[in-house]
Structures are given as C-alpha cells and as structure tokens.
mmCIF file of C-alpha atoms in Angstrom:
data_model
loop_
_atom_site.group_PDB
_atom_site.id
_atom_site.type_symbol
_atom_site.label_atom_id
_atom_site.label_comp_id
_atom_site.label_asym_id
_atom_site.label_seq_id
_atom_site.Cartn_x
_atom_site.Cartn_y
_atom_site.Cartn_z
ATOM 1 C CA MET A 124 17.267 -6.595 12.408
ATOM 2 C CA TYR A 125 14.719 -8.886 11.133
ATOM 3 C CA ILE A 126 12.096 -7.756 13.595
ATOM 4 C CA ARG A 127 11.113 -4.056 12.953
ATOM 5 C CA SER A 128 8.574 -1.757 14.613
ATOM 6 C CA PHE A 129 5.450 -1.581 12.547
ATOM 7 C CA ASP A 130 5.069 1.497 10.451
ATOM 8 C CA PRO A 131 3.949 1.620 6.922
ATOM 9 C CA TRP A 132 5.311 4.259 5.644
ATOM 10 C CA LYS A 133 4.100 6.591 8.447
ATOM 11 C CA ASN A 134 0.775 6.528 6.646
ATOM 12 C CA LYS A 135 -1.415 9.137 8.368
ATOM 13 C CA LEU A 136 -4.257 6.696 7.974
ATOM 14 C CA CYS A 137 -2.846 3.771 9.510
ATOM 15 C CA THR A 138 -4.651 2.757 13.283
ATOM 16 C CA CYS A 139 -2.880 -0.176 13.722
ATOM 17 C CA PRO A 140 -1.694 -0.873 17.438
ATOM 18 C CA SER A 141 1.681 -1.006 18.519
ATOM 19 C CA LYS A 142 3.044 -3.919 17.300
ATOM 20 C CA PHE A 143 6.424 -5.874 15.512
ATOM 21 C CA SER A 144 6.434 -7.011 12.248
ATOM 22 C CA LEU A 145 8.475 -10.217 10.765
ATOM 23 C CA ASN A 146 8.706 -11.450 7.425
ATOM 24 C CA PRO A 147 10.370 -14.932 7.455
ATOM 25 C CA TYR A 148 10.813 -14.593 3.726
ATOM 26 C CA THR A 149 11.541 -12.128 0.818
ATOM 27 C CA GLY A 150 9.160 -11.802 -1.725
ATOM 28 C CA CYS A 151 5.981 -13.915 -2.314
ATOM 29 C CA ALA A 152 5.035 -16.797 -4.308
ATOM 30 C CA HIS A 153 1.383 -15.973 -4.887
ATOM 31 C CA GLY A 154 1.624 -13.438 -8.063
ATOM 32 C CA CYS A 155 -1.312 -11.033 -6.995
ATOM 33 C CA LEU A 156 -2.357 -8.576 -9.580
ATOM 34 C CA TYR A 157 -2.605 -5.970 -7.151
ATOM 35 C CA CYS A 158 0.340 -6.525 -4.933
ATOM 36 C CA TYR A 159 1.647 -3.463 -3.943
ATOM 37 C CA ALA A 160 5.062 -4.498 -2.714
ATOM 38 C CA SER A 161 5.528 -5.595 -6.125
ATOM 39 C CA SER A 162 6.091 -1.993 -6.722
ATOM 40 C CA TYR A 163 9.251 -1.074 -4.425
ATOM 41 C CA ILE A 164 10.731 -4.740 -3.720
ATOM 42 C CA LYS A 165 12.774 -6.136 -6.360
ATOM 43 C CA GLU A 166 11.938 -9.432 -7.884
ATOM 44 C CA PHE A 167 9.250 -9.539 -5.514
ATOM 45 C CA PHE A 168 7.655 -12.897 -6.851
ATOM 46 C CA ASN A 169 10.149 -14.880 -6.921
ATOM 47 C CA CYS A 170 10.142 -16.253 -3.459
ATOM 48 C CA ARG A 171 13.638 -16.484 -1.392
ATOM 49 C CA ALA A 172 14.213 -17.519 2.683
ATOM 50 C CA LYS A 173 15.932 -14.732 4.253
ATOM 51 C CA GLN A 174 19.579 -15.937 5.065
ATOM 52 C CA LYS A 175 20.629 -17.080 9.387
ATOM 53 C CA LEU A 176 16.885 -15.718 9.959
ATOM 54 C CA ILE A 177 16.666 -18.361 13.231
ATOM 55 C CA GLU A 178 20.042 -17.346 14.176
ATOM 56 C CA SER A 179 19.016 -13.993 14.235
ATOM 57 C CA LEU A 180 15.846 -14.187 15.897
ATOM 58 C CA GLN A 181 17.203 -15.952 18.851
ATOM 59 C CA LYS A 182 19.327 -13.191 19.475
ATOM 60 C CA GLU A 183 16.757 -10.378 18.804
ATOM 61 C CA ILE A 184 13.766 -11.446 20.762
ATOM 62 C CA LYS A 185 15.838 -11.271 23.495
ATOM 63 C CA LYS A 186 15.331 -7.225 23.187
ATOM 64 C CA ILE A 187 11.438 -7.264 23.172
ATOM 65 C CA SER A 188 9.392 -7.537 25.800
ATOM 66 C CA ALA A 189 7.153 -10.826 26.530
ATOM 67 C CA ASN A 190 3.515 -10.184 25.590
ATOM 68 C CA SER A 191 4.478 -7.623 22.462
ATOM 69 C CA LEU A 192 2.503 -8.256 19.171
ATOM 70 C CA ILE A 193 3.889 -9.435 16.561
ATOM 71 C CA SER A 194 2.568 -9.818 13.234
ATOM 72 C CA LEU A 195 3.422 -12.139 10.258
ATOM 73 C CA CYS A 196 3.693 -11.192 7.723
ATOM 74 C CA ASN A 197 2.831 -7.414 6.848
ATOM 75 C CA THR A 198 5.130 -7.569 3.002
ATOM 76 C CA SER A 199 5.307 -11.179 2.059
ATOM 77 C CA ASP A 200 3.246 -14.280 2.853
ATOM 78 C CA PRO A 201 4.560 -16.315 6.125
ATOM 79 C CA TYR A 202 3.328 -19.560 4.668
ATOM 80 C CA PRO A 203 4.882 -19.559 0.541
ATOM 81 C CA PRO A 204 4.935 -23.317 -1.028
ATOM 82 C CA ILE A 205 9.107 -23.110 0.288
ATOM 83 C CA GLU A 206 7.886 -23.101 3.550
ATOM 84 C CA LYS A 207 7.226 -26.678 3.541
ATOM 85 C CA LYS A 208 10.978 -27.413 2.707
ATOM 86 C CA PHE A 209 12.489 -24.597 4.825
ATOM 87 C CA GLU A 210 9.846 -24.501 7.768
ATOM 88 C CA LEU A 211 11.119 -20.804 8.631
ATOM 89 C CA THR A 212 7.960 -19.615 9.965
ATOM 90 C CA ARG A 213 7.305 -22.648 11.992
ATOM 91 C CA GLN A 214 10.685 -22.441 13.761
ATOM 92 C CA CYS A 215 9.982 -18.539 14.445
ATOM 93 C CA LEU A 216 6.326 -19.432 16.143
ATOM 94 C CA LYS A 217 8.554 -22.165 18.278
ATOM 95 C CA ILE A 218 10.622 -19.184 19.308
ATOM 96 C CA PHE A 219 7.572 -16.833 19.991
ATOM 97 C CA LYS A 220 5.596 -19.304 21.628
ATOM 98 C CA GLU A 221 8.513 -19.880 24.322
ATOM 99 C CA HIS A 222 9.542 -16.411 24.694
ATOM 100 C CA GLU A 223 5.266 -15.929 25.416
ATOM 101 C CA MET A 224 4.799 -13.181 22.308
ATOM 102 C CA ARG A 225 1.256 -12.242 21.122
ATOM 103 C CA ILE A 226 1.155 -13.376 17.475
ATOM 104 C CA LEU A 227 -1.054 -12.088 14.613
ATOM 105 C CA ILE A 228 -0.951 -14.490 11.387
ATOM 106 C CA ILE A 229 -1.801 -12.845 7.913
ATOM 107 C CA THR A 230 -1.958 -15.260 5.230
ATOM 108 C CA LYS A 231 -3.645 -16.444 2.112
ATOM 109 C CA SER A 232 -2.391 -19.781 2.559
ATOM 110 C CA ASP A 233 -4.442 -22.759 3.931
ATOM 111 C CA MET A 234 -0.834 -24.352 4.893
ATOM 112 C CA VAL A 235 -1.096 -22.190 8.214
ATOM 113 C CA CYS A 236 -3.154 -25.080 9.194
ATOM 114 C CA ARG A 237 -0.132 -27.522 9.783
ATOM 115 C CA ASP A 238 0.931 -25.196 12.565
ATOM 116 C CA VAL A 239 -2.322 -25.153 14.407
ATOM 117 C CA ASP A 240 -0.879 -27.556 17.332
ATOM 118 C CA LEU A 241 1.434 -24.845 18.348
ATOM 119 C CA LEU A 242 -0.893 -21.473 17.886
ATOM 120 C CA LYS A 243 -3.853 -23.095 19.457
ATOM 121 C CA ASP A 244 -1.557 -22.884 22.798
ATOM 122 C CA MET A 245 -0.027 -19.583 22.052
ATOM 123 C CA ARG A 246 -1.727 -16.207 22.330
ATOM 124 C CA SER A 247 -2.528 -15.957 18.560
ATOM 125 C CA CYS A 248 -5.056 -15.117 15.990
ATOM 126 C CA VAL A 249 -5.268 -15.928 12.211
ATOM 127 C CA THR A 250 -6.644 -13.659 9.652
ATOM 128 C CA ILE A 251 -6.979 -15.237 5.906
ATOM 129 C CA THR A 252 -7.159 -12.714 3.072
ATOM 130 C CA VAL A 253 -9.831 -13.475 0.764
ATOM 131 C CA THR A 254 -10.430 -11.000 -2.044
ATOM 132 C CA THR A 255 -13.232 -12.593 -4.652
ATOM 133 C CA LEU A 256 -14.595 -15.858 -5.204
ATOM 134 C CA LYS A 257 -14.666 -15.431 -9.202
ATOM 135 C CA HIS A 258 -11.646 -13.911 -10.214
ATOM 136 C CA TYR A 259 -9.245 -15.624 -8.008
ATOM 137 C CA LYS A 260 -7.376 -17.590 -10.762
ATOM 138 C CA GLN A 261 -6.764 -14.110 -12.376
ATOM 139 C CA LEU A 262 -6.051 -11.862 -9.604
ATOM 140 C CA GLU A 263 -4.129 -14.305 -7.368
ATOM 141 C CA PRO A 264 -2.822 -16.815 -10.009
ATOM 142 C CA ASN A 265 -0.614 -18.770 -7.610
ATOM 143 C CA ALA A 266 -2.150 -18.603 -4.223
ATOM 144 C CA PRO A 267 -4.694 -21.607 -2.796
ATOM 145 C CA SER A 268 -8.370 -21.289 -4.067
ATOM 146 C CA SER A 269 -10.525 -18.623 -2.075
ATOM 147 C CA TYR A 270 -12.558 -21.595 -1.084
ATOM 148 C CA GLU A 271 -9.474 -24.161 0.452
ATOM 149 C CA ARG A 272 -8.916 -20.323 2.257
ATOM 150 C CA PHE A 273 -12.254 -21.097 3.857
ATOM 151 C CA LYS A 274 -11.879 -24.468 4.813
ATOM 152 C CA ALA A 275 -8.574 -23.547 6.360
ATOM 153 C CA LEU A 276 -10.444 -20.967 8.576
ATOM 154 C CA GLU A 277 -13.487 -23.459 9.574
ATOM 155 C CA ARG A 278 -10.832 -25.525 10.661
ATOM 156 C CA LEU A 279 -8.588 -22.974 12.557
ATOM 157 C CA SER A 280 -11.904 -21.354 13.981
ATOM 158 C CA LYS A 281 -11.919 -24.931 16.569
ATOM 159 C CA ASP A 282 -9.040 -23.738 18.169
ATOM 160 C CA LEU A 283 -8.377 -20.252 18.023
ATOM 161 C CA PRO A 284 -9.805 -17.028 17.071
ATOM 162 C CA THR A 285 -9.594 -15.977 13.305
ATOM 163 C CA GLY A 286 -10.581 -12.807 11.335
ATOM 164 C CA LEU A 287 -10.894 -12.168 7.850
ATOM 165 C CA ARG A 288 -9.263 -9.781 5.569
ATOM 166 C CA LEU A 289 -11.902 -8.440 2.894
ATOM 167 C CA ASP A 290 -8.671 -7.129 0.963
ATOM 168 C CA PRO A 291 -8.616 -5.138 -1.722
ATOM 169 C CA ILE A 292 -12.132 -4.164 -2.618
ATOM 170 C CA ILE A 293 -11.621 -3.496 -6.564
ATOM 171 C CA PRO A 294 -14.750 -1.357 -8.244
ATOM 172 C CA PHE A 295 -16.099 -3.081 -11.044
ATOM 173 C CA ILE A 296 -14.698 -6.402 -10.101
ATOM 174 C CA ASN A 297 -15.273 -7.375 -6.826
ATOM 175 C CA GLU A 298 -17.269 -5.051 -4.965
ATOM 176 C CA TYR A 299 -20.587 -7.129 -5.948
ATOM 177 C CA GLU A 300 -19.223 -10.246 -4.046
ATOM 178 C CA ILE A 301 -19.124 -8.583 -0.334
ATOM 179 C CA GLU A 302 -21.898 -10.183 0.840
ATOM 180 C CA SER A 303 -21.332 -13.775 -0.349
ATOM 181 C CA ILE A 304 -17.733 -13.513 0.793
ATOM 182 C CA LEU A 305 -18.991 -12.501 4.389
ATOM 183 C CA LYS A 306 -21.587 -15.214 4.556
ATOM 184 C CA LEU A 307 -18.815 -17.538 3.702
ATOM 185 C CA ALA A 308 -16.964 -15.895 6.746
ATOM 186 C CA ARG A 309 -20.124 -16.203 8.940
ATOM 187 C CA GLU A 310 -20.014 -19.841 8.268
ATOM 188 C CA SER A 311 -16.821 -20.542 8.512
ATOM 189 C CA GLY A 312 -16.277 -18.954 12.304
ATOM 190 C CA VAL A 313 -14.766 -15.962 11.751
ATOM 191 C CA LYS A 314 -15.144 -13.330 14.293
ATOM 192 C CA HIS A 315 -13.557 -10.039 12.778
ATOM 193 C CA VAL A 316 -13.741 -8.589 9.499
ATOM 194 C CA THR A 317 -11.023 -6.243 8.696
ATOM 195 C CA ALA A 318 -11.842 -4.400 4.722
ATOM 196 C CA SER A 319 -9.596 -2.305 2.653
ATOM 197 C CA THR A 320 -10.186 -0.696 -0.795
ATOM 198 C CA PHE A 321 -7.678 -1.391 -3.886
ATOM 199 C CA LYS A 322 -4.853 1.257 -3.792
ATOM 200 C CA PRO A 323 -3.097 1.450 -6.930
ATOM 201 C CA ARG A 324 0.624 2.123 -7.201
ATOM 202 C CA TRP A 325 2.378 2.425 -10.350
ATOM 203 C CA ASN A 326 3.412 -1.277 -10.922
ATOM 204 C CA ASN A 327 -0.026 -3.364 -9.774
ATOM 205 C CA TRP A 328 -2.323 -0.286 -11.326
ATOM 206 C CA LYS A 329 0.083 -1.628 -14.782
ATOM 207 C CA LYS A 330 -1.135 -5.176 -14.323
ATOM 208 C CA LEU A 331 -4.652 -4.560 -13.769
ATOM 209 C CA LYS A 332 -5.209 -2.528 -16.753
ATOM 210 C CA LEU A 333 -3.900 -5.322 -18.768
ATOM 211 C CA ALA A 334 -6.011 -8.170 -17.201
ATOM 212 C CA TYR A 335 -9.129 -6.389 -17.156
ATOM 213 C CA PRO A 336 -8.725 -3.781 -20.400
ATOM 214 C CA GLU A 337 -12.679 -3.536 -20.455
ATOM 215 C CA ILE A 338 -12.953 -1.921 -17.049
ATOM 216 C CA ALA A 339 -9.350 -0.124 -17.093
ATOM 217 C CA SER A 340 -11.156 3.521 -18.535
ATOM 218 C CA SER A 341 -13.589 3.461 -15.736
ATOM 219 C CA LEU A 342 -10.838 2.544 -13.353
ATOM 220 C CA ASN A 343 -8.985 4.912 -14.529
ATOM 221 C CA ARG A 344 -11.601 7.683 -13.893
ATOM 222 C CA LEU A 345 -12.247 6.905 -10.419
ATOM 223 C CA TYR A 346 -8.620 6.574 -9.469
ATOM 224 C CA TYR A 347 -6.755 9.132 -11.696
ATOM 225 C CA LYS A 348 -9.581 11.730 -12.414
ATOM 226 C CA ASN A 349 -11.773 11.668 -9.471
ATOM 227 C CA GLY A 350 -9.444 10.048 -6.721
ATOM 228 C CA GLN A 351 -6.722 11.252 -4.907
ATOM 229 C CA LYS A 352 -3.314 10.615 -4.168
ATOM 230 C CA ILE A 353 -2.065 9.739 -0.343
ATOM 231 C CA GLY A 354 1.489 9.011 0.173
ATOM 232 C CA ASN A 355 3.006 6.793 -3.004
ATOM 233 C CA SER A 356 -0.782 5.323 -3.830
ATOM 234 C CA ARG A 357 -3.883 6.577 -5.429
ATOM 235 C CA TYR A 358 -7.040 6.112 -3.334
ATOM 236 C CA LEU A 359 -10.510 6.675 -4.725
ATOM 237 C CA SER A 360 -12.482 9.614 -3.389
ATOM 238 C CA THR A 361 -13.764 10.051 -0.051
ATOM 239 C CA ASP A 362 -17.197 9.593 -0.802
ATOM 240 C CA LEU A 363 -16.641 6.501 -2.659
ATOM 241 C CA ARG A 364 -14.364 4.965 -0.307
ATOM 242 C CA LYS A 365 -16.550 5.621 3.078
ATOM 243 C CA LYS A 366 -19.539 4.300 0.657
ATOM 244 C CA ILE A 367 -18.094 1.121 0.193
ATOM 245 C CA ILE A 368 -16.738 0.540 3.440
ATOM 246 C CA PHE A 369 -19.753 1.608 5.679
ATOM 247 C CA LYS A 370 -21.499 -1.124 2.826
ATOM 248 C CA VAL A 371 -19.499 -3.745 4.114
ATOM 249 C CA LYS A 372 -19.671 -2.493 8.119
ATOM 250 C CA GLN A 373 -23.211 -2.493 7.888
ATOM 251 C CA ILE A 374 -23.421 -6.623 6.384
ATOM 252 C CA CYS A 375 -20.996 -7.038 9.061
ATOM 253 C CA ASP A 376 -23.224 -5.742 11.795
ATOM 254 C CA SER A 377 -25.703 -7.872 10.355
ATOM 255 C CA PHE A 378 -23.719 -11.068 11.108
ATOM 256 C CA SER A 379 -22.532 -10.168 14.481
ATOM 257 C CA PHE A 380 -18.953 -9.402 13.307
ATOM 258 C CA THR A 381 -16.403 -6.611 14.904
ATOM 259 C CA PHE A 382 -15.381 -4.555 11.895
ATOM 260 C CA SER A 383 -12.685 -2.374 11.021
ATOM 261 C CA SER A 384 -11.277 -0.928 7.548
ATOM 262 C CA CYS A 385 -7.547 -0.662 6.973
ATOM 263 C CA ARG A 386 -6.123 2.985 5.951
ATOM 264 C CA GLU A 387 -9.162 4.370 5.081
ATOM 265 C CA GLY A 388 -9.455 7.040 7.169
ATOM 266 C CA PHE A 389 -13.240 6.572 8.863
ATOM 267 C CA PRO A 390 -11.783 5.224 11.961
ATOM 268 C CA GLU A 391 -15.618 5.966 13.215
ATOM 269 C CA LEU A 392 -16.940 3.261 11.350
ATOM 270 C CA ASN A 393 -14.819 0.281 13.076
ATOM 271 C CA THR A 394 -16.735 -1.480 16.270
ATOM 272 C CA SER A 395 -13.762 -3.376 17.277
ATOM 273 C CA SER A 396 -10.750 -1.821 19.925
ATOM 274 C CA SER A 397 -8.185 -3.051 16.897
ATOM 275 C CA CYS A 398 -8.160 -2.875 13.247
ATOM 276 C CA ASP A 399 -5.943 -5.809 12.416
ATOM 277 C CA ALA A 400 -7.982 -8.186 14.611
ATOM 278 C CA SER A 401 -5.294 -8.690 17.537
ATOM 279 C CA HIS A 402 -8.170 -7.974 20.132
ATOM 280 C CA LEU A 403 -9.248 -11.147 19.555
ATOM 281 C CA ILE A 404 -5.940 -12.980 20.934
ATOM 282 C CA ARG A 405 -6.211 -13.706 24.364
#
C-alpha cells in the first residue's frame, strides 16, 4: 500500500487530524542536516521514484472515501528535482482531483508552482517549510533558497490557501530569525504557521555537531543534559520548548496568523482547528 494512515510512530504529542499520507518518492534530495528520516531510511538522500506508483494508486484510491485528507509528503518531499522527469506528484494530483480528495502539500520546493493549475481547482492547501534566512546553504544544501520559497508562497497565495512551516527551530542557529521569517510570510500571503523545535536523533545530531562545532557543547547541554527523550528523539526541556513556542505564537497573533505547534505538547497554545493547516482547505 502506498497510501497509508498517518501515524507518526504513535507519538503521544501528535495532534494531527485523521488523514492519509503518500510519498511518491523514496528519499529526498534536499540533504537537510537536521532531517530525522535519514536516521531510519537507508540511503535517504538518494531520491528515487517508487515503482508502479500510479498503477497501484489507481487501485488504492477506490478504497478511500471521497473528501478524505491526503498529505504529500510527511517523510520525503513531493517535489524533488527528479519530479521534472517523472511527474509522479502531478499524476497523483490528477487522480486525487478525479476522486475529490482534500490535499495538503508539504514541501521545500518552488516547483509546486508548476501545479497551481490543478491545485487551484481542488480542495487543497500548500505549506512550505522555511527554516532559516541565513543558514539555508549550510542546513539545506540542495533545497531551493528560502527566498525562492517565499516567492513561491506569494505566487500560490493568489489562487489557494497557504501555510508556513517554521521547522525546525534550533537554539543558537535560527531561533533569532523567527520574527524576520514570519514578516516575510505575512508579506507572502500566508494564513497559517506551524512551528516545531529541533528534535535530534542519532544521525542528524551527528551531522549538526560537525557543521556547527562552536555550539555543539551548548546544544548537547540543552538536549542531552537538561532535555528529555520522547520516543526515539531528544527534546528540549518542557520549559524551554514552551518559551520558544510561545514566542512564535505571540508574533503570529500580532500578524493575524492562525498558529499551531507540531509534536510539542502545548495544544493550549494553538489558535487553529488543525495543527497542519488543513483547516484552510475549502
């Protein structure tokens, strides 16, 4: 089965609405240092097309009720560079449109603008992840620049609802950029913001330490000495997490965004009926 019920490791902090998840590709080409999926998917940064995806999807979709919410993607990115060749995501969207599904796009790529002709006539919402304005070349070496992503949000916002994923927020690296990022989101027509702090696993923690040796000891103190383990990830302490998330919420309130956090444990701070922006879908 390529379409699966979304259940992120049965995480007790997940507040996502009931939905399905589809990843047209295995792996991701962006090469983000903080990527958690590289800790458990072999050769994750070697992005490859899923075999017989469209053939299987045409059968699987008949087993799902119309108006179901389908998220693309929760592990890989639906718009890797090889999408230009294979167009698997675009073919999936055509099938979803035919079967009247609700679609939530999660991406770091401005390639999503190519499919605005389909998305604007569907019950859909696009969320684009922006982590940093200054460190994207180091943190996300193969992804489109953060500024290209904001241009994409501005283009998309003319035709359909959009959201920003401020994810992950990493102390000492991009925490001080929160307000600047949210200002650009407001200028780009974004309606909702989902925020999340960095939650390292063994693989991305190793990469981040190598890339930022000058703050490695400080991060180690926050996550491994004063933090906590939830599931397979390390978390900041509850107090520090809440302080960061509350800061984002306050700025979002001042900019009239709806707001939510992702797997943080503070649902009382959310101001939206969904944490993933799916409430924006018509």
